[in-house]
Coordinates of C-alpha atoms and ligand atoms in Angstrom, one line a residue:
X15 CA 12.4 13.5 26.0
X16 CA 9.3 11.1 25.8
X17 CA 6.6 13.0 23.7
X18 CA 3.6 9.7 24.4
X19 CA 2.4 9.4 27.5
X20 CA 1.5 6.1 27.1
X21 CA 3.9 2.8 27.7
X22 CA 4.5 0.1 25.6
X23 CA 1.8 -2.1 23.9
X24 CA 1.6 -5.1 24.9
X25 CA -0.5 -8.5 23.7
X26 CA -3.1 -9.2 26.3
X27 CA -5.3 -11.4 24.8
X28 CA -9.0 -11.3 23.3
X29 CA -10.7 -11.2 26.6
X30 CA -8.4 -7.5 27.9
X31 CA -10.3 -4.9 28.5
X32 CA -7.2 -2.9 28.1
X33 CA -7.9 -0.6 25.1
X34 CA -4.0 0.0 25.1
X35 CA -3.6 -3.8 24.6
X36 CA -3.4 -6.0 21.4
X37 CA -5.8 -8.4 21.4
X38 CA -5.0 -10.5 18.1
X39 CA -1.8 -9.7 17.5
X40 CA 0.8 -11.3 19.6
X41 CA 4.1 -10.8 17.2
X42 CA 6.1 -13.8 17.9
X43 CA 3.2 -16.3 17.6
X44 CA 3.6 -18.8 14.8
X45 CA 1.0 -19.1 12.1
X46 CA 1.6 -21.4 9.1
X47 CA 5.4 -21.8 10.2
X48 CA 6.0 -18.0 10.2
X49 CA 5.8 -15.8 12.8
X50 CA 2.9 -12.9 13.1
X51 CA 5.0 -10.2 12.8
X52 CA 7.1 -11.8 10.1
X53 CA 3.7 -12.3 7.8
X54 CA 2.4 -8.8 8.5
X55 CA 5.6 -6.7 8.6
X56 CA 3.4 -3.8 9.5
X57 CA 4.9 0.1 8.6
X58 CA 4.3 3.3 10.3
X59 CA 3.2 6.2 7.8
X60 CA 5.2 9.2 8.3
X61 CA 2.8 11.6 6.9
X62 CA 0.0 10.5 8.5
X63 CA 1.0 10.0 11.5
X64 CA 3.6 12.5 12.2
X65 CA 2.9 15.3 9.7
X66 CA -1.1 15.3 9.5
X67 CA -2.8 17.9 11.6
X68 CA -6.5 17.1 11.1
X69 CA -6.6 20.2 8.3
X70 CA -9.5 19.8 5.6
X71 CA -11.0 21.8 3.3
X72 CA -13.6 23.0 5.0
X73 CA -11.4 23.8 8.6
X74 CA -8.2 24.6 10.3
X75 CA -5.8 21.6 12.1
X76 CA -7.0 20.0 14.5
X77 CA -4.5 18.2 16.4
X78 CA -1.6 19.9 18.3
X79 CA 1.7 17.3 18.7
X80 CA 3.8 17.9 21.4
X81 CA 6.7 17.7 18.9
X82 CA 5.6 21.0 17.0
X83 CA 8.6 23.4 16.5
X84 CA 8.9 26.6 14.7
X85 CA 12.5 25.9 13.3
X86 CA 12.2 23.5 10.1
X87 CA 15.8 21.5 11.0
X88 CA 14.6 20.9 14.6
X89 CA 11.4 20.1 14.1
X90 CA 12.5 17.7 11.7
X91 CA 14.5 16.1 14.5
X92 CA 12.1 15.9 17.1
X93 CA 9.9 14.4 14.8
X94 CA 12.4 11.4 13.9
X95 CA 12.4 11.4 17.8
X96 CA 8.8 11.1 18.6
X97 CA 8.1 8.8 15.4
X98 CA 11.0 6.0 17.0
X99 CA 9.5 6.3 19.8
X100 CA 5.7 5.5 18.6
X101 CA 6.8 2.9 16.2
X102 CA 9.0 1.4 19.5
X103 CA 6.4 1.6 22.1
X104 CA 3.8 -0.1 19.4
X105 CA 6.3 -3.0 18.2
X106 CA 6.5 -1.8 14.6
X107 CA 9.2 -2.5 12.4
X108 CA 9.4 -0.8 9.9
X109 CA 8.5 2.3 8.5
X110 CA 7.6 4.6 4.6
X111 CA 8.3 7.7 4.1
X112 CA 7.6 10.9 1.6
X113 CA 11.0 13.3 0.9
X114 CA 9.0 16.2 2.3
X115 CA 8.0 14.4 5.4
X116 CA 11.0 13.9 7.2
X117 CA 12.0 17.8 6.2
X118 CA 10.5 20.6 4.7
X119 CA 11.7 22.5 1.6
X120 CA 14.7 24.8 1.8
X121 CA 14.6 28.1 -0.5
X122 CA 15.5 26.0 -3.4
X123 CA 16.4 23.1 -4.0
X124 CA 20.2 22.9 -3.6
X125 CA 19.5 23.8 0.4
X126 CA 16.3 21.4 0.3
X127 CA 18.7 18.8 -0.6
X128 CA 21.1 19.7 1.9
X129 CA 18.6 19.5 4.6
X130 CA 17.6 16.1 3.2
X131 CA 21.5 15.0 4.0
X132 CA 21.1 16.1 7.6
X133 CA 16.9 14.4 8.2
X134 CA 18.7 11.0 6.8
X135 CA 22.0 11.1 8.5
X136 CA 19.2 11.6 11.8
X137 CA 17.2 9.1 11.0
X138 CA 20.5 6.6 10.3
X139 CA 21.6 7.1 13.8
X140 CA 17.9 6.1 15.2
X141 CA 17.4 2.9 12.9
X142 CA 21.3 1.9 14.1
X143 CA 20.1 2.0 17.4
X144 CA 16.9 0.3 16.9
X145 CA 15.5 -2.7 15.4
X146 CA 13.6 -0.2 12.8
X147 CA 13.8 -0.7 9.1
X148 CA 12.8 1.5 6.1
X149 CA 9.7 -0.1 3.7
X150 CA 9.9 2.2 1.4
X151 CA 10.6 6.1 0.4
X152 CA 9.0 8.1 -2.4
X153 CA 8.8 11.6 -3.6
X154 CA 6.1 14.0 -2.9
X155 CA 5.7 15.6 -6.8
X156 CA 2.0 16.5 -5.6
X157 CA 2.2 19.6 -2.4
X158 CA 3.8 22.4 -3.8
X159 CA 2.2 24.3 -6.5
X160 CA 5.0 23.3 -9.3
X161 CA 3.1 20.0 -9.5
X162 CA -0.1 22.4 -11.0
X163 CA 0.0 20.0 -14.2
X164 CA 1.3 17.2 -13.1
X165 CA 5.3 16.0 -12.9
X166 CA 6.8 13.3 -15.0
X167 CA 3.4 14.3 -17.0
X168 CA 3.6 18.0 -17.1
X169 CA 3.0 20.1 -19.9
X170 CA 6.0 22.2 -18.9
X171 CA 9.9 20.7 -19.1
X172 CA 11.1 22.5 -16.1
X173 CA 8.8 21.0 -13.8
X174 CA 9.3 17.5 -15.8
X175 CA 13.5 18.1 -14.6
X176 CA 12.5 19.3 -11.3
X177 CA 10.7 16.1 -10.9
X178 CA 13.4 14.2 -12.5
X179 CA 16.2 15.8 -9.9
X180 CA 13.4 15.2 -6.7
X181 CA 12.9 11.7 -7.8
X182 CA 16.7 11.1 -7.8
X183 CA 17.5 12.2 -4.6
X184 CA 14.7 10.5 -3.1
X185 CA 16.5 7.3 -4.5
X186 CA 19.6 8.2 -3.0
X187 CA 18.2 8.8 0.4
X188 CA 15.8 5.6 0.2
X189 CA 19.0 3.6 -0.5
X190 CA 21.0 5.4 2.2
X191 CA 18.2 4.4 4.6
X192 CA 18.2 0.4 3.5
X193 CA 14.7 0.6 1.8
X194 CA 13.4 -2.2 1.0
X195 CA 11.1 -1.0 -1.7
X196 CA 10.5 2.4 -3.9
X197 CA 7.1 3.7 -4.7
X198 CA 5.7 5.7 -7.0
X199 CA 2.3 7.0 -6.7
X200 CA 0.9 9.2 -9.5
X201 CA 0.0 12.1 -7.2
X202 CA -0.5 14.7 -9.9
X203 CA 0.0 12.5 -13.1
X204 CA -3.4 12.6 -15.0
X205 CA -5.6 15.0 -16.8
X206 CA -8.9 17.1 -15.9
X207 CA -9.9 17.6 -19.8
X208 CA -8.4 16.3 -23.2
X209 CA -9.4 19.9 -24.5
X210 CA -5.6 21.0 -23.4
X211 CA -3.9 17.4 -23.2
X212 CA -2.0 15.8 -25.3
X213 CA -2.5 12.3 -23.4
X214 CA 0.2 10.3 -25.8
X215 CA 2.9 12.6 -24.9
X216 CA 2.0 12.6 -21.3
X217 CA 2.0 8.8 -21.2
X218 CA 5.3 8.4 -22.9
X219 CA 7.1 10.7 -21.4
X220 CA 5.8 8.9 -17.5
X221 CA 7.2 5.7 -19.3
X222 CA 10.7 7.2 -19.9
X223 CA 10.7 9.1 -16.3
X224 CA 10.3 5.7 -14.8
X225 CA 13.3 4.0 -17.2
X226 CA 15.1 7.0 -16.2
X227 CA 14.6 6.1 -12.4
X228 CA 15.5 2.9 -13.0
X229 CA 18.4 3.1 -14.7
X230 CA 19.5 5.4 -11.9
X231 CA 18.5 3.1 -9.1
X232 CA 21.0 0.6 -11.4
X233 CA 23.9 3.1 -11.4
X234 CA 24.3 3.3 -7.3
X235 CA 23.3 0.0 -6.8
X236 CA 20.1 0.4 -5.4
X237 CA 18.4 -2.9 -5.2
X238 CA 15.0 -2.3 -3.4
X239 CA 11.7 -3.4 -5.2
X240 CA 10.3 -0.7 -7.5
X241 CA 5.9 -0.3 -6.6
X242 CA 3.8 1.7 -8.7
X243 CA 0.4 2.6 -6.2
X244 CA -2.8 2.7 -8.7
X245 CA -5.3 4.8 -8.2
X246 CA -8.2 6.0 -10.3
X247 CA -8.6 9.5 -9.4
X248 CA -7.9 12.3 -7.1
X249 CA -5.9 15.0 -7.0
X250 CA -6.6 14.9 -10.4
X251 CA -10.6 13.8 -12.5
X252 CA -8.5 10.7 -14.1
X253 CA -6.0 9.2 -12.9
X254 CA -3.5 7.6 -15.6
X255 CA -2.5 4.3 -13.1
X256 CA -6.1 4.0 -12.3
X257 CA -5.9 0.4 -11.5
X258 CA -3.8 -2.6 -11.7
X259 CA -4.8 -3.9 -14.9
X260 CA -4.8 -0.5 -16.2
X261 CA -1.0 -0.4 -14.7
X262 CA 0.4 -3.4 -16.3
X263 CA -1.3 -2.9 -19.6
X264 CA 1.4 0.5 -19.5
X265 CA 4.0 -1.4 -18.1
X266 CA 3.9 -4.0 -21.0
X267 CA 3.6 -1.1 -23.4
X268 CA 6.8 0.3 -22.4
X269 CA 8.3 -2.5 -21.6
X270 CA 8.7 -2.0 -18.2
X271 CA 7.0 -5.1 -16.6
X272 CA 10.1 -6.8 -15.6
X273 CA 11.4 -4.1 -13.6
X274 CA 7.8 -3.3 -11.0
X275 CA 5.3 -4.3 -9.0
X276 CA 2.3 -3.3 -7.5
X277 CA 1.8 -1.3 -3.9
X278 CA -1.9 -2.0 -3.6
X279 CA -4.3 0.2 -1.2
X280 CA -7.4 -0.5 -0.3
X281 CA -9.3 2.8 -0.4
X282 CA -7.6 3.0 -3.9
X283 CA -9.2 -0.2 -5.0
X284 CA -12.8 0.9 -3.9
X285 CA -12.5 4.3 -5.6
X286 CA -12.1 2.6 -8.5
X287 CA -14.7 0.4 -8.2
X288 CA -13.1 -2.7 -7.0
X289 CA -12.9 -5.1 -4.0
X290 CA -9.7 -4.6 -2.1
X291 CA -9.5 -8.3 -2.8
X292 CA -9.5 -7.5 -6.5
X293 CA -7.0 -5.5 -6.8
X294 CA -4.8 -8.4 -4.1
X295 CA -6.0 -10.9 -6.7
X296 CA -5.2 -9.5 -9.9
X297 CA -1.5 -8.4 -9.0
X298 CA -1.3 -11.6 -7.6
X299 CA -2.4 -13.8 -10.3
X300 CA 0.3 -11.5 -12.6
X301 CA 3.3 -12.2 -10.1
X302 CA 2.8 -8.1 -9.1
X303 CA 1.5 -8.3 -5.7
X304 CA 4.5 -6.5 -3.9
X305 CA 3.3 -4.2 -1.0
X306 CA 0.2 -3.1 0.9
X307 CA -1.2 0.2 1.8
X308 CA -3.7 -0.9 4.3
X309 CA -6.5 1.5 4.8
X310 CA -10.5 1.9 4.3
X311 CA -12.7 4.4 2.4
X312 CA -16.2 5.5 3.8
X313 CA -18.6 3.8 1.0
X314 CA -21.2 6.6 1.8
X315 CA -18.3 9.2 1.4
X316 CA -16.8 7.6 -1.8
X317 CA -13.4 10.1 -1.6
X318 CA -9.7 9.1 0.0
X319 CA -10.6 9.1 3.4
X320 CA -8.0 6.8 4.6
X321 CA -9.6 5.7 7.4
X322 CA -7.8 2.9 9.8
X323 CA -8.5 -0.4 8.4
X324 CA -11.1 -2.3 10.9
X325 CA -13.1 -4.9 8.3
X326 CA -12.3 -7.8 9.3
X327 CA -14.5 -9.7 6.3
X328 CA -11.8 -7.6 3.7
X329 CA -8.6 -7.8 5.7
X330 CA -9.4 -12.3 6.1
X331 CA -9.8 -11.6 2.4
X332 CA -6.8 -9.5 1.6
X333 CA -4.9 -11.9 4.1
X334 CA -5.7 -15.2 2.2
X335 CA -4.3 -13.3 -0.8
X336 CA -1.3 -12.1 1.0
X337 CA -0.7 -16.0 2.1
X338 CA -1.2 -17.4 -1.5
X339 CA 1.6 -15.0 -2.9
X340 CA 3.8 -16.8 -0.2
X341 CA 3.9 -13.6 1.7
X342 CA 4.8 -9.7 0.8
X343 CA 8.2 -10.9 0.5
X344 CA 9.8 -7.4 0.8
X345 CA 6.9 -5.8 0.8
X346 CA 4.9 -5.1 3.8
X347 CA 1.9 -3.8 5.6
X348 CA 1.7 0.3 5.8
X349 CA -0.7 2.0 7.7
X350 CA -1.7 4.6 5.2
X351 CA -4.2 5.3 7.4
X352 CA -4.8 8.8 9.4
X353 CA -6.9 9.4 12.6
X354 CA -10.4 11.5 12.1
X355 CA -9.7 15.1 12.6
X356 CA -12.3 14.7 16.0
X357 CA -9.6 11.7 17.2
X358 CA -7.2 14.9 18.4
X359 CA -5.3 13.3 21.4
X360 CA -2.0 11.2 21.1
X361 CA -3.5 8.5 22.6
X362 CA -6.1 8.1 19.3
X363 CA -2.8 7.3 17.4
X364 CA -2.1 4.3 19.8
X365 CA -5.5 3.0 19.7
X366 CA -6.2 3.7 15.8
X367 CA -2.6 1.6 15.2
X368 CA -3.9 -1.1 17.3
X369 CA -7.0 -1.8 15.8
X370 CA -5.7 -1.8 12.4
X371 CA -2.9 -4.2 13.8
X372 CA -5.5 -6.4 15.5
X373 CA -7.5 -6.2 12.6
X374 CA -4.7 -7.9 9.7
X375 CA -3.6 -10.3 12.9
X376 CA -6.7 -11.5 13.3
X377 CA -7.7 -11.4 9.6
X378 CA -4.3 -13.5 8.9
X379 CA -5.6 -16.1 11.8
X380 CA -9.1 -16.7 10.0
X381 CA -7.2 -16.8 6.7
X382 CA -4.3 -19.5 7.9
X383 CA -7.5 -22.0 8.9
X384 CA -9.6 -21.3 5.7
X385 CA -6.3 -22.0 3.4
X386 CA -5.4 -25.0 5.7
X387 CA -8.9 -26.8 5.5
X388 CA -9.0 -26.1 2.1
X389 CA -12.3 -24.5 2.4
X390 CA -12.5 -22.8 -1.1
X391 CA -9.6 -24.2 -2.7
X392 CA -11.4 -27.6 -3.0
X393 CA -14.5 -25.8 -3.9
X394 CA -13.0 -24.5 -7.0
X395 CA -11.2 -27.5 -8.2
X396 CA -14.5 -28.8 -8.1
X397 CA -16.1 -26.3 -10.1
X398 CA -13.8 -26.0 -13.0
X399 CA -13.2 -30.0 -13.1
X400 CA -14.5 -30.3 -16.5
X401 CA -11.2 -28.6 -17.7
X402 CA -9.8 -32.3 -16.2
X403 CA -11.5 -34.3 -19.1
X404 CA -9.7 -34.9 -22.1
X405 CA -11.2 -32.1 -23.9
X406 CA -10.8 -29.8 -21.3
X407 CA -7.2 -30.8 -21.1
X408 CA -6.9 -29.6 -24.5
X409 CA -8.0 -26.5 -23.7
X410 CA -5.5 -25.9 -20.9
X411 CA -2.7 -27.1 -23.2
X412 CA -3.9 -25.1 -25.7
X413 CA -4.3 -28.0 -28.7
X414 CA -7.7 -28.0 -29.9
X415 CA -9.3 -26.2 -32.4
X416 CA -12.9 -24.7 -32.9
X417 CA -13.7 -27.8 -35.5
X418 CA -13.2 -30.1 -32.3
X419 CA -15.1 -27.9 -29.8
X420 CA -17.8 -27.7 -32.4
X421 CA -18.0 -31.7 -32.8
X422 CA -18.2 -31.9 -29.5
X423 CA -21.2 -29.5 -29.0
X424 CA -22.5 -31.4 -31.8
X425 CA -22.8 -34.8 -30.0
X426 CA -23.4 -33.2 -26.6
X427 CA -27.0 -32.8 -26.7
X428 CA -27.3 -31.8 -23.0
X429 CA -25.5 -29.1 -21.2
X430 CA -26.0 -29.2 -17.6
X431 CA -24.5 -26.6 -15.3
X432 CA -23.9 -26.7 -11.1
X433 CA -24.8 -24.2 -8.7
X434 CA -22.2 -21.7 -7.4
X435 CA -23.3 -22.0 -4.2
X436 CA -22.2 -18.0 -3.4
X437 CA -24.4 -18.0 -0.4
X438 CA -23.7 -21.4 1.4
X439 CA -19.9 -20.0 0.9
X440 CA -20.6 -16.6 2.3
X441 CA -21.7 -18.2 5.3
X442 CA -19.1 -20.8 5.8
X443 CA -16.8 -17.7 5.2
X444 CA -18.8 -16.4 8.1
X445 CA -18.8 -19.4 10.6
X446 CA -14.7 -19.2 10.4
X447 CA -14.7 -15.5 11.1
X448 CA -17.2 -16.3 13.9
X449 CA -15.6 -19.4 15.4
X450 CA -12.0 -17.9 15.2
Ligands
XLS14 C1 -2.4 9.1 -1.8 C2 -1.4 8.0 -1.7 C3 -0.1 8.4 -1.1 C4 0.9 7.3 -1.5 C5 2.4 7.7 -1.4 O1 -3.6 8.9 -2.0 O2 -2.0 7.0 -1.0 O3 -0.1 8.6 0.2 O4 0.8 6.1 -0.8 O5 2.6 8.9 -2.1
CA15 CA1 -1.2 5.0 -0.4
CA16 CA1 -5.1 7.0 -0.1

C-alpha cells in the first residue's frame, strides 16, 4: 500500500522549478571531503510527522493521514509503513523516535510494554530491509497526566518508579533498534512556584535518575551517546535544563559530565534568549556538541512553535559550528519541526522536509567556503594577537601574576584599542551567502 502520492525526491538543481525537487541538497556531493548527506545525517521526527494532527489549544486536528486506524496495534503498523515510505521517497536516513509514538499505551504498563515488543520487532523488519537507521529514542514522561508534577522530579515516588521503569524500557528498545544516541529532554522536569517545591531534592533526585539510566545503559551494553535537550521553559514556567551552560553546571555538580552531551534545538535556544549559534558554540567550545534538533521559533510568537527551519543566515551559522566540531559524529540533523496546522495535505510534509533539507545543504555550502577562505578565522587571530606577546603568553600559560600585569599598566602609558569591524563582517557574511 503506498499512503504518498508523490514519487521520489529527487536533486534538480537551483534553477528547478519543481517544488518537489531539492535544490541544494544533492546527497552524494562532496563538500570538504565528506559527502552532503554524510555531514548532515538528516532524521525524520516521528511525532511530528507521523503522530501530529494539527490540534492546538484553541481547535480540533486538522490534518487527516491516510494511515489513521481505529485499532492501536494496526495503526501502529501502518504508521511504521507510511513513515519508511516518507523517509524512502525523501532520501532520509535516519530517523528519532518517542516510546509513545511508535504505539500507544496498553491498560497498564505490563501490556504497554508488550505492545512496545511487537512496534520494535515491526520496525526491525523495515530498517533490515532498508538503508534506515535509528538517531535516537527517548521516553515521553510528559502526555499522560501521571507526569502532573513532573517525572524523575516529581513530588510523588510512584510516578518517580514509573518514570524509572518507562525510561528503562525505552533503553531497551533504543538499543534493540541500533540507536545511535539517547535523549533526554526535561518534558515536565521543573517548577511553576517554590511555594510547594523543594528544588534541592528535585534536582538530586534528576541527578540520580540519570546515574540510574546510565548504569542501566552499562548493564545491556548499550553504547549509543547519551543527549540531554535544554530548554528554558514550557510545559512547565522554569525549566531546570534551561540551557547549555545551565546543563553542564548540573552535570559537573553530579558528576555526570563524562557520561553526556548536548542535543541542541534551535527554537530552544531562542526561548531562552539565545542565538541558535550560541547554544552550537558553547557545547562546542565544552566538547558537548552532540546532536541537533533543527527547527525555528516565530520571534513575534516567542512560544515552541517548531516551525521548519528556512533561515539560511542561522542554519550557515549553525553549519560553521557543526564543521568546527569535525561533524555531529553520531549525532545528526532531526527535523523537530511540524507543518502549520493550515499546511493539511500530505504533500506539505514533502515540501516542508525539503526546504528544511535545502536549507542546512545550502547553509553547509556557504559555511564549507567561509571556513576554507578563512574569512573569520583570520579575523580573530588578528583581534586577540596581543595574547601572542610575551606577556600575553603569560597569560595563556597561566604564569603571571597581578604584580606583573600591574607593572606593565604602569609603563604602558597608552592603551589603544581596534575596531571590531561587526558591520564590515556582517556584510562579508552577506556577500558569501549572496554569491553562493
Ligand atoms: C519539546 C522537545 C521534544 C524533544 C524530545 O519541546 O523538543 O520534542 O525533542 O522529547
Ligand atoms: Ca526537540
Ligand atoms: Ca521544541
Amino acid at each position: 500500500m503506498e499512503y504518498f502520492k508523490f514519487g521520489k525526491i529527487k536533486y534538480e538543481g537551483k534553477d528547478s522549478k519543481n517544488p518537489l525537487s531539492f535544490k541544494e541538497y544533492n546527497k552524494d556531493e562532496v563538500i570538504l571531503g565528506k559527502k552532503m548527506s554524510e555531514h548532515l545525517r538528516f532524521a525524520m521526527s516521528y511525532w511530528h510527522t507521523l503522530c501530529a494532527n494539527g490540534t492546538d489549544m484553541f481547535g480540533e486536528g486538522s490534518i487527516e493521514r491516510s494511515f489513521y486506524l481505529d485499532d492501536p496495534i494496526e495503526y501502529a503498523k501502518a504508521k511504521v509503513d507510511a513513515g519508511f515510505e516518507f523517509m524512502q521517497k525523501l532520501g532520509i536516513e535516519y530517523f528519532c523516535f518517542h516510546d509513545r509514538d511508535i504505539i500507544a499505551e496498553g491498560k497498564n504498563l505490563e501490556e504497554t510494554n508488550k505492545r512496545l515488543d511487537i512496534i520494535s520487532d515491526y520496525i526491525l523488519e523495515k530498517m533490515k530491509k532498508t538503508n534506515i537507521k535509528c538517531l535516537w529514542g527517548t521516553a515521553n514522561l510528559f502526555n499522560n497526566k501521571r507526569f502532573v508534577h513532573g517525572a524523575a522530579t516529581s513530588c510523588n515516588l510512584d510516578v518517580y518508579a514509573y518514570a524509572a521503569a518507562q525510561v528503562k524500557k525505552a533503553l531497551e528498545i533504543t538499543k534493540k533498534l541500533g540507536g545511535e544516541n539517547y535523549v533526554f529532554w526535561g518534558g515536565r522536569e521543573g517548577y511553576e512556584t517554590l511555594l510547594n517545591t523543594d528544588t534541592a531534592l528535585e534536582l538530586d533526585n534528576f541527578a540520580y535518575f540519570l546515574k540510574m539510566a546510565k548504569d542501566y545503559a552499562n548493564e545491556i551494553g548499550f553504547k549509543g551517546q547519551f543527549l540531554i535537550e535544554p530548554k528554558p521553559k514550557e510545559p512547565t514556567k522554569h525549566q531546570y535544563d534551561f540551557d547549555t551552560q545551565t546543563v553542564l553546571s548540573f552535570l559537573r555538580k553530579y558528576n555526570l559530565e563524562k557520561d553526556f552531551k548536548m542535543n541542541i534545538e534551535a527554537n530552544h535556544a531562542t526561548l531562552a534568549g539565545h542565538t541558535f549559534n550560541h547554544e552550537l558554540n558553547m557545547a562546542r567550545i565544552n566538547g558537548v556538541l552532540g546532536s541537533i534538533d533543527a527547527n525555528q521559533g516565530d520571534m513575534l510568537l516567542g512560544w515552541d512553535t517548531d516551525q521548519f527551519p528556512t533561515n539560511i543566515y542561522d542554519a550557515t551559522l549553525a553549519m560553521i559550528e557543526v564543521i568546527k566540531n569535525g561533524g555531529l559524529h553520531s549525532g545528526g540533523l532531526n527535523f523537530d519541526a511540524k507543518v502549520r496546522r493550515s499546511s493539511f495535505e500530505d504533500e506539505d510534509l514533502a515540501y516542508a522536509y525539503i526546504a528544511g533539507m535545502d536549507t542546512f545543504a545550502k547553509g553547509l555550502r556557504i559555511a564549507s567556503k567561509l571556513i576554507n577562505d578563512k574569512v573569520f578565522d583570520n579575523f580573530v587571530k588578528e583581534r586577540y594577537k596581543s595574547f601572542e606577546s610575551p606577556l600575553g603568553l603569560k597569560i595563556k600559560n597561566k604564569n603571571t601574576s597581578f604584580k606583573e600585569l600591574e607593572a606593565y599598566a604602569l609603563a604602558n602609558k597608552n592603551i589603544k584599542n581596534e575596531s571590531g569591524h561587526q558591520e564590515m563582517l556582517e556584510a562579508i557574511l552577506n556577500q558569501y551567502i549572496y554569491n553562493e
